[in-house]
Short mmCIF file of C-alpha atoms in Angstrom, two decimals:
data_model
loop_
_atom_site.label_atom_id
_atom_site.label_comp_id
_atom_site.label_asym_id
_atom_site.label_seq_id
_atom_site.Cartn_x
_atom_site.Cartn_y
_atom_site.Cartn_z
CA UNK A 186 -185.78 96.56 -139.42
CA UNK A 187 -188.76 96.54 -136.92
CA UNK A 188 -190.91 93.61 -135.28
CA UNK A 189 -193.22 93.66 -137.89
CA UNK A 190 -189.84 93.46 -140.61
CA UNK A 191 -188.65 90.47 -138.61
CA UNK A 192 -191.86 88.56 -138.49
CA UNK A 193 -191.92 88.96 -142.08
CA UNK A 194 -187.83 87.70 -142.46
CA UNK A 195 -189.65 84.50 -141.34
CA UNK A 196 -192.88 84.51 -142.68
CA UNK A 197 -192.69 80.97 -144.19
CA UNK A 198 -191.28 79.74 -141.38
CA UNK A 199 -193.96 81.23 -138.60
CA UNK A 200 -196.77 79.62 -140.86
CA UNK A 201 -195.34 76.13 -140.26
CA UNK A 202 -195.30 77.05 -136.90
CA UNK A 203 -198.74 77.66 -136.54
CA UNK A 204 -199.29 74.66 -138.63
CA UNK A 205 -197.09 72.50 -136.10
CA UNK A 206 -199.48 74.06 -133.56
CA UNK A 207 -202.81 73.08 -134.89
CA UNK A 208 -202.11 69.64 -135.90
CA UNK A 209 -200.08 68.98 -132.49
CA UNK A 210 -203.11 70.00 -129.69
CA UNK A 211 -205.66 68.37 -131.75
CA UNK A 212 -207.03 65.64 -129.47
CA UNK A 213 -210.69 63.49 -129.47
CA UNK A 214 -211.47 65.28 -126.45
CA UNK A 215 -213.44 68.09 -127.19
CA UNK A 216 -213.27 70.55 -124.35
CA UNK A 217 -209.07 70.03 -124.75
CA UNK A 218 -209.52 71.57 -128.41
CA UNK A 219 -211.45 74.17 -127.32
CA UNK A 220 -209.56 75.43 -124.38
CA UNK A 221 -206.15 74.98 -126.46
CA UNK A 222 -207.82 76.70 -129.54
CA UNK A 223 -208.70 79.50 -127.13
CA UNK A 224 -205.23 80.15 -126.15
CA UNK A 225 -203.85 79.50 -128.63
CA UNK A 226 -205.75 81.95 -131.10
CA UNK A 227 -205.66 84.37 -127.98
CA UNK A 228 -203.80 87.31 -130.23
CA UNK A 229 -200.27 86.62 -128.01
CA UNK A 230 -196.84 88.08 -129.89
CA UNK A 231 -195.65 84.57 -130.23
CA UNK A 232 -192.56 86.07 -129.41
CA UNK A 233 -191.06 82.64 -127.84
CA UNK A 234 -191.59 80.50 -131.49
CA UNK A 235 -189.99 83.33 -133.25
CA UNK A 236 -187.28 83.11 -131.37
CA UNK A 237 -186.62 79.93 -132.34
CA UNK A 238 -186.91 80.28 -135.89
CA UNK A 239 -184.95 83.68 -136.16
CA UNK A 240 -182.03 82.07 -134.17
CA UNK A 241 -181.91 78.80 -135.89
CA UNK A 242 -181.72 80.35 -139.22
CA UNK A 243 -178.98 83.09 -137.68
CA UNK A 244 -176.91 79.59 -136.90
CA UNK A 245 -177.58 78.92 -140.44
CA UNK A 246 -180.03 75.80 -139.95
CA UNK A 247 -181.42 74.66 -143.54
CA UNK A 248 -183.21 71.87 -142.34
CA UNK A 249 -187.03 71.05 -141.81
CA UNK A 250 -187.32 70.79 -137.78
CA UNK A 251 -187.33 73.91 -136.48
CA UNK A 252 -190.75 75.00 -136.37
CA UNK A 253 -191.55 71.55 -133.98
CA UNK A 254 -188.95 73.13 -131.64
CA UNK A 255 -190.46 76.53 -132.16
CA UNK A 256 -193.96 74.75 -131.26
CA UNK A 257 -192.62 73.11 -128.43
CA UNK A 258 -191.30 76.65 -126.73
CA UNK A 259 -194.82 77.57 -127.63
CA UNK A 260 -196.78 74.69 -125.83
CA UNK A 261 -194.41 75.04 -122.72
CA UNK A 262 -195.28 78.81 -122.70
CA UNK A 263 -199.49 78.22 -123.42
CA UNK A 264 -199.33 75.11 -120.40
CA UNK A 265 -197.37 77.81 -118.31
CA UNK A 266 -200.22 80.19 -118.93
CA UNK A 267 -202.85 78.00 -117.76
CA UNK A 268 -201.31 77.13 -114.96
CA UNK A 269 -200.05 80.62 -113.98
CA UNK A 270 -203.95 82.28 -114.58
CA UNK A 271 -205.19 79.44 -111.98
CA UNK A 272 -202.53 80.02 -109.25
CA UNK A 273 -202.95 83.82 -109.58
CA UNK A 274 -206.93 83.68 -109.78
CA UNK A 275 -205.98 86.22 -112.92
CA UNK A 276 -209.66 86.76 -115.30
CA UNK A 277 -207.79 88.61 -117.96
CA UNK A 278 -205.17 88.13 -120.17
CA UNK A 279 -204.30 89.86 -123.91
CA UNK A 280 -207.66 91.80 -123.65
CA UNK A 281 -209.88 88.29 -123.50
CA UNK A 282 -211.33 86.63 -120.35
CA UNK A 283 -209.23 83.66 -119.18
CA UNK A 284 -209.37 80.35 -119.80
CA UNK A 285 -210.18 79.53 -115.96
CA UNK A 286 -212.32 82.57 -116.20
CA UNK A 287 -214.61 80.67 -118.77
CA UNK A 288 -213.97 76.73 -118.11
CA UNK A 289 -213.14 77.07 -114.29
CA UNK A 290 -209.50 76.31 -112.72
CA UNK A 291 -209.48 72.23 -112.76
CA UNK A 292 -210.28 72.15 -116.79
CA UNK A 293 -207.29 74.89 -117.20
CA UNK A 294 -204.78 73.30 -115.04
CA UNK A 295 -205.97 69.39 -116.86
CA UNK A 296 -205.50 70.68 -119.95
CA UNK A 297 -202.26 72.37 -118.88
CA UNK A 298 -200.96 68.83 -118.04
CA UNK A 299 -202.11 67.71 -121.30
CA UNK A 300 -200.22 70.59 -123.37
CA UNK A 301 -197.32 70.04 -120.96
CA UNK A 302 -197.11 66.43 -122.02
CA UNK A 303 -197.53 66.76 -125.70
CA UNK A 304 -194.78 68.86 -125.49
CA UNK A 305 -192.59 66.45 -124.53
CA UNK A 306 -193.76 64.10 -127.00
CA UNK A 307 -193.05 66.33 -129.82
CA UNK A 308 -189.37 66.42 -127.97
CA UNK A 309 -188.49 62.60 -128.27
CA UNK A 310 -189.64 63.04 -132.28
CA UNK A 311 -186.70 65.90 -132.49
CA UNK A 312 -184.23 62.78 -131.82
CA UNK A 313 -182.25 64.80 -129.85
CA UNK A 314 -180.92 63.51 -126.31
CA UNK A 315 -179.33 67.13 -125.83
CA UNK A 316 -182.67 68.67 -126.91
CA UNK A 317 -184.50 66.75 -124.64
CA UNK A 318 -181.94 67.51 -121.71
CA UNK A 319 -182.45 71.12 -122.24
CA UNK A 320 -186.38 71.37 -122.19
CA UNK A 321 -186.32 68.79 -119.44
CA UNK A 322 -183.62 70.82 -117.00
CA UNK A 323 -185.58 74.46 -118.26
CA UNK A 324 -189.57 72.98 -117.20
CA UNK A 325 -187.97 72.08 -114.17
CA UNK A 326 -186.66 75.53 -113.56
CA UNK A 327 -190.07 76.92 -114.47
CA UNK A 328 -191.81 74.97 -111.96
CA UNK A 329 -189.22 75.77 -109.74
CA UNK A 330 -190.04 79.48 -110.32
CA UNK A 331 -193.33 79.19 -110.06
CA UNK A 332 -192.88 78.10 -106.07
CA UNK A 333 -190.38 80.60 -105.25
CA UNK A 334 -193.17 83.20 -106.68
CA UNK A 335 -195.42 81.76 -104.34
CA UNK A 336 -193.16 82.12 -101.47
CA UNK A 337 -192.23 85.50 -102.21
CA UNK A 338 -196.12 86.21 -102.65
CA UNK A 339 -197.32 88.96 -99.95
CA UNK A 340 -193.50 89.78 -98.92
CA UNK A 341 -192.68 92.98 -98.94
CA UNK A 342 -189.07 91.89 -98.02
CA UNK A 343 -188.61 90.04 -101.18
CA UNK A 344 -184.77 91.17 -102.04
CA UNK A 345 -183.87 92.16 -105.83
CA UNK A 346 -181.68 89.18 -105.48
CA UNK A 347 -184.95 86.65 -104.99
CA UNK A 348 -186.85 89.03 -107.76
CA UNK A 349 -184.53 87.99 -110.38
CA UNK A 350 -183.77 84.52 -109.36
CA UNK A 351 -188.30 84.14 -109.75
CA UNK A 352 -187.74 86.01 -113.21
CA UNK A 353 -185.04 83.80 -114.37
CA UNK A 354 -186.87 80.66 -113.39
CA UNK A 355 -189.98 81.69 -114.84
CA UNK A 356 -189.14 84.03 -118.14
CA UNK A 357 -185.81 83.97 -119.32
CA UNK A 358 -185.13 80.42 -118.52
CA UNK A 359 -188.24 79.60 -121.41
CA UNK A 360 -185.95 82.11 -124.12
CA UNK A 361 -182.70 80.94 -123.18
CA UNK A 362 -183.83 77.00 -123.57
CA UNK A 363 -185.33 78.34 -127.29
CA UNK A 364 -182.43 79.95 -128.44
CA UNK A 365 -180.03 77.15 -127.18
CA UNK A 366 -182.40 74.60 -128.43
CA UNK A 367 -181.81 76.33 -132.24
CA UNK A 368 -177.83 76.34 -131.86
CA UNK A 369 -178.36 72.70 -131.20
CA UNK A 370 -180.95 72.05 -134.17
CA UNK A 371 -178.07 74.02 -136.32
CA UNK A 372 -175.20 72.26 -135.25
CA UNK A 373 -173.49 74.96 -133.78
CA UNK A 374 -170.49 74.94 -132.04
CA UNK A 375 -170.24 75.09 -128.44
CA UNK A 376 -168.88 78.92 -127.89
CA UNK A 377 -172.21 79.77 -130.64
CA UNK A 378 -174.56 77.12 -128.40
CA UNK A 379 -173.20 79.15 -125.21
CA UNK A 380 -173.90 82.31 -126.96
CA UNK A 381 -177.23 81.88 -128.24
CA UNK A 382 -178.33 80.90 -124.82
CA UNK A 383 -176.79 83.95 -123.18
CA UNK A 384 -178.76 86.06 -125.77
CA UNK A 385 -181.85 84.33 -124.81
CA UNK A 386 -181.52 84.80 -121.17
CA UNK A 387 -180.51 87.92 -121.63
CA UNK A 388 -183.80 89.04 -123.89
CA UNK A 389 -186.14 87.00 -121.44
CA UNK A 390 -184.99 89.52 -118.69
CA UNK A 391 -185.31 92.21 -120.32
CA UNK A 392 -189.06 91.42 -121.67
CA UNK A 393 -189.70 90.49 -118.14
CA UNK A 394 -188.19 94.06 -116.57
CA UNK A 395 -190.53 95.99 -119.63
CA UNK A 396 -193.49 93.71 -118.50
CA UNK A 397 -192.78 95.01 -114.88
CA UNK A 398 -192.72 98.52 -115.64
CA UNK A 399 -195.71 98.48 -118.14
CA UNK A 400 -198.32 96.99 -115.68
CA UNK A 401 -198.33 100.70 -113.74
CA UNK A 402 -197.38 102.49 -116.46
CA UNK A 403 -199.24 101.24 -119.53
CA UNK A 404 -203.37 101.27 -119.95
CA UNK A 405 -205.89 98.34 -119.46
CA UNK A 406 -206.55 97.96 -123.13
CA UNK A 407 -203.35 98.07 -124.57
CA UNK A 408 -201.87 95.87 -122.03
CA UNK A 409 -204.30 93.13 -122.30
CA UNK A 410 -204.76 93.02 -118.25
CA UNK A 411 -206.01 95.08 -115.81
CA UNK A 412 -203.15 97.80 -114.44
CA UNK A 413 -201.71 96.78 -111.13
CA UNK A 414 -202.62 93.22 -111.38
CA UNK A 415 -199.56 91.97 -109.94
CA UNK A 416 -200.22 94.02 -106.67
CA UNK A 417 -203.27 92.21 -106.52
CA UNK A 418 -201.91 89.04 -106.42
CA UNK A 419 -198.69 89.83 -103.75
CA UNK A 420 -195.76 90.28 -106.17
CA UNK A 421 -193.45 92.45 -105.26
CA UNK A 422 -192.05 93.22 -108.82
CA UNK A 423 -188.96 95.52 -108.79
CA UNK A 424 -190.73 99.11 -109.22
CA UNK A 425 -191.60 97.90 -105.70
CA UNK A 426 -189.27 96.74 -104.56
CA UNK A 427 -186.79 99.94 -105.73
CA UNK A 428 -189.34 102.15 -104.06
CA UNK A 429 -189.37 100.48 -100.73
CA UNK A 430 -186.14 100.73 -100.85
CA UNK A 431 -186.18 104.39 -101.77
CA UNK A 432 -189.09 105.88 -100.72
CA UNK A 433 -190.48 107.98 -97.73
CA UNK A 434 -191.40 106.51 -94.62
CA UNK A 435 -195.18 107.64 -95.65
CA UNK A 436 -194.42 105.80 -99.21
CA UNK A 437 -192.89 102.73 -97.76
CA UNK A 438 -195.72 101.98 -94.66
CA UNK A 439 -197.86 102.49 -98.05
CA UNK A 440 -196.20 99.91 -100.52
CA UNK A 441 -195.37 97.25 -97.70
CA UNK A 442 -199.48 97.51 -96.95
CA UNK A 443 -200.51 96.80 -100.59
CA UNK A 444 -197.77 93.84 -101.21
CA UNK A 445 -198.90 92.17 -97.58
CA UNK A 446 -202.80 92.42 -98.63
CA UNK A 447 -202.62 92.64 -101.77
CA UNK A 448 -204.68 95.73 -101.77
CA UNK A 449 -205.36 98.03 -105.06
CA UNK A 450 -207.34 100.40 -103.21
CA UNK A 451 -204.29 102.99 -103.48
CA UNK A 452 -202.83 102.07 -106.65
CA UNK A 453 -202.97 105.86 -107.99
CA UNK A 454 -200.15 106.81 -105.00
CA UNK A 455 -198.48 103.85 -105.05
CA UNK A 456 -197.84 104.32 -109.12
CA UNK A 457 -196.89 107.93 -107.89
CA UNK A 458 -194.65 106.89 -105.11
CA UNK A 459 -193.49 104.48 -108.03
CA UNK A 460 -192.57 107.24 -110.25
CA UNK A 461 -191.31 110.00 -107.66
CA UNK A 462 -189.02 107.51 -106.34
CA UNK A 463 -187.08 106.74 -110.19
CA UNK A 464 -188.61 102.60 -109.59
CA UNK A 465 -189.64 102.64 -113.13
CA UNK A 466 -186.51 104.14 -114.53
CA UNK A 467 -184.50 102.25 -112.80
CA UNK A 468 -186.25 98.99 -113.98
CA UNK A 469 -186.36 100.20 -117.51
CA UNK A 470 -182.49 101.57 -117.38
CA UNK A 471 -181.85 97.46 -116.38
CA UNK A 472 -183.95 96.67 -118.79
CA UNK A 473 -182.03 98.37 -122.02
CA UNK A 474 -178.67 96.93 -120.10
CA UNK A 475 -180.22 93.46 -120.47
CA UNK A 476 -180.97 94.18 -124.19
CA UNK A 477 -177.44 95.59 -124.77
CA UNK A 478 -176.33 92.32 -123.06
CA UNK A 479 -178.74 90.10 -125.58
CA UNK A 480 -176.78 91.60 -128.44
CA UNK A 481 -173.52 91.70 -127.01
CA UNK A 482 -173.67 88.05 -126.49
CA UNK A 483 -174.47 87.00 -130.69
CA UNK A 484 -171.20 88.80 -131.59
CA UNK A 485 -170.06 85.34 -132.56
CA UNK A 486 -172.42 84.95 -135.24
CA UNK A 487 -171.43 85.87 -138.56
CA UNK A 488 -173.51 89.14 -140.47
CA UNK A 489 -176.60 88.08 -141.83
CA UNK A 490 -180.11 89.48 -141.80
CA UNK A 491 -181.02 87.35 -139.22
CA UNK A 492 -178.79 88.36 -136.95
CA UNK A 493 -179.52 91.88 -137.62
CA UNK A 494 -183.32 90.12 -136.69
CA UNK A 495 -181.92 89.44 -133.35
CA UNK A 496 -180.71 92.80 -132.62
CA UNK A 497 -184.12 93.97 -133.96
CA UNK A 498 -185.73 91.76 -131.45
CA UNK A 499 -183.26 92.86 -128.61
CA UNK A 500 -184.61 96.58 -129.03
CA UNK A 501 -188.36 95.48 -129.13
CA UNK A 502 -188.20 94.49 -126.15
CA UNK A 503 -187.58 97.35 -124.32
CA UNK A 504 -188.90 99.73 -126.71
CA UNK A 505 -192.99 98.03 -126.77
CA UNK A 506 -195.80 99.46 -125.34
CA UNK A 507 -197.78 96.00 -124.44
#
């Protein structure tokens, strides 16, 4: 089974999604239908809403609701976009100029808020007080991530310890929430709730680790930003941090220069010190143990194609190219 098999597993299901989606941002004002339209229709994996689907129908869900709470994972993600492309000044994302990029930072972050809160709108309609204490306990680790990014911004002393702590906040918090919020939606029982939230964690880590590793060792048109745009912006992601740890003196004085200015002027020897020093391998290698992890945890669930889905998913993670 690959991505594209899994997708199709779902195919009825993804189409409500979308359909969720466009009736849900529609608002009277204009520019917030544009900007939300933009993102949304922005060519993204829509990895997140799939999620949902493929792991409430592995808990054996037959009811109607799932692809709200597969749009609500969805409009947490796009506000967290937004949001994230302001703070970071980014002007690319998926291959397309940014929303900031064309409508200017205080229309993003507005119409951030204004995804943000539909969100939570289409929450209370789910009827679910343990639904609702999810999402509202996993945006509040997001945000939470988002300042601990900042404060590790420009620090080349940033310990693997804080790295994963900002990429648990941030991105697996988002796919553990999802898959939980399915188990719920199904009526699962607690050890299968517990589960399905472990193999959501566990995935959102090891998409994160593969994002890490592809933005110096991917291309600018596949990846959909420009390579090295993390260095840019401060973050010392853990190919970094591994080679400052690792490195020559020469290689280190280099690195902790380029995280404290967030200079790109180098990137060619810092990729190389990146690669000479095993940082990308070593991310990657915690990477596939992440995946193996994912699928590890959803050996409750009994054997169904979904759940061969969620292994599928598990190994496209660490296996894409973008």
């Amino acid at each position: 089974m690959s991505f594209e098999s899994v997708k199709a597993l779902v195919e009825s299901d993804l189409r409500q999604v979308d359909a969720v989606i466009r009736h849900r941002l529609a608002s009277d004002v204009v520019l917030v239908n544009q900007i939300a339209e933009y993102i949304v229709s922005s060519g993204g994996k829509r990895l997140r809403p799939l999620l949902v689907v493929v792991c409430a129908r592995a808990c054996g869900y037959r009811g109607e609701r799932h692809p709200e709470a597969a749009a609500i994972i969805e409009f947490i993600h796009t506000a967290t976009l937004l949001h994230d492309d302001v703070v970071d000044g980014s002007k690319l994302r998926r291959g397309r100029d940014t929303a900031n990029e064309v409508w200017g930072n205080e229309a993003s972050v507005l119409v951030g808020d204004y995804v943000y809160s539909r969100s939570f709108e289409m929450m209370v309609s789910l009827e679910s007080m343990r639904i609702m204490d999810v999402m509202a306990g996993a945006t509040n680790k997001i945000a939470e991530g988002e300042v601990l990014q900042l404060l590790n911004a420009n620090d080349p002393d940033t310990t693997e310890e804080r790295y994963f702590e900002v990429i648990y906040r941030k991105t697996a918090k988002l796919f553990e929430a999802g898959a939980q919020v399915a188990a719920i939606l199904a009526g699962a029982s607690a050890q299968v709730e517990a589960a399905m939230a472990a193999y959501g964690r566990h995935l959102g880590t090891a998409f994160q680790l593969v994002d890490d590793v592809l933005d110096y060792q991917s291309n600018s048109e596949e990846l959909g930003k420009n390579l090295g745009d993390d260095l840019a912006e401060g973050k010392p992601t853990l190919p970094l941090i591994y080679a400052l740890r690792t490195g020559s003196e020469a290689q280190r004085v280099l690195i902790r220069q380029s995280i404290e200015e967030g200079n790109i002027d180098r990137l060619a020897e810092i990729t190389a010190a990146i690669e000479s020093t095993g940082g990308l391998a070593y991310t990657a290698r915690l990477a596939r143990r992440e995946a193996a992890l994912a699928i590890e945890a959803i050996a409750v669930l009994p054997d169904s194609a979904y759940k061969q889905a969620l292994r599928e998913l598990a190994d496209f993670s660490v296996e894409r190219t973008h």
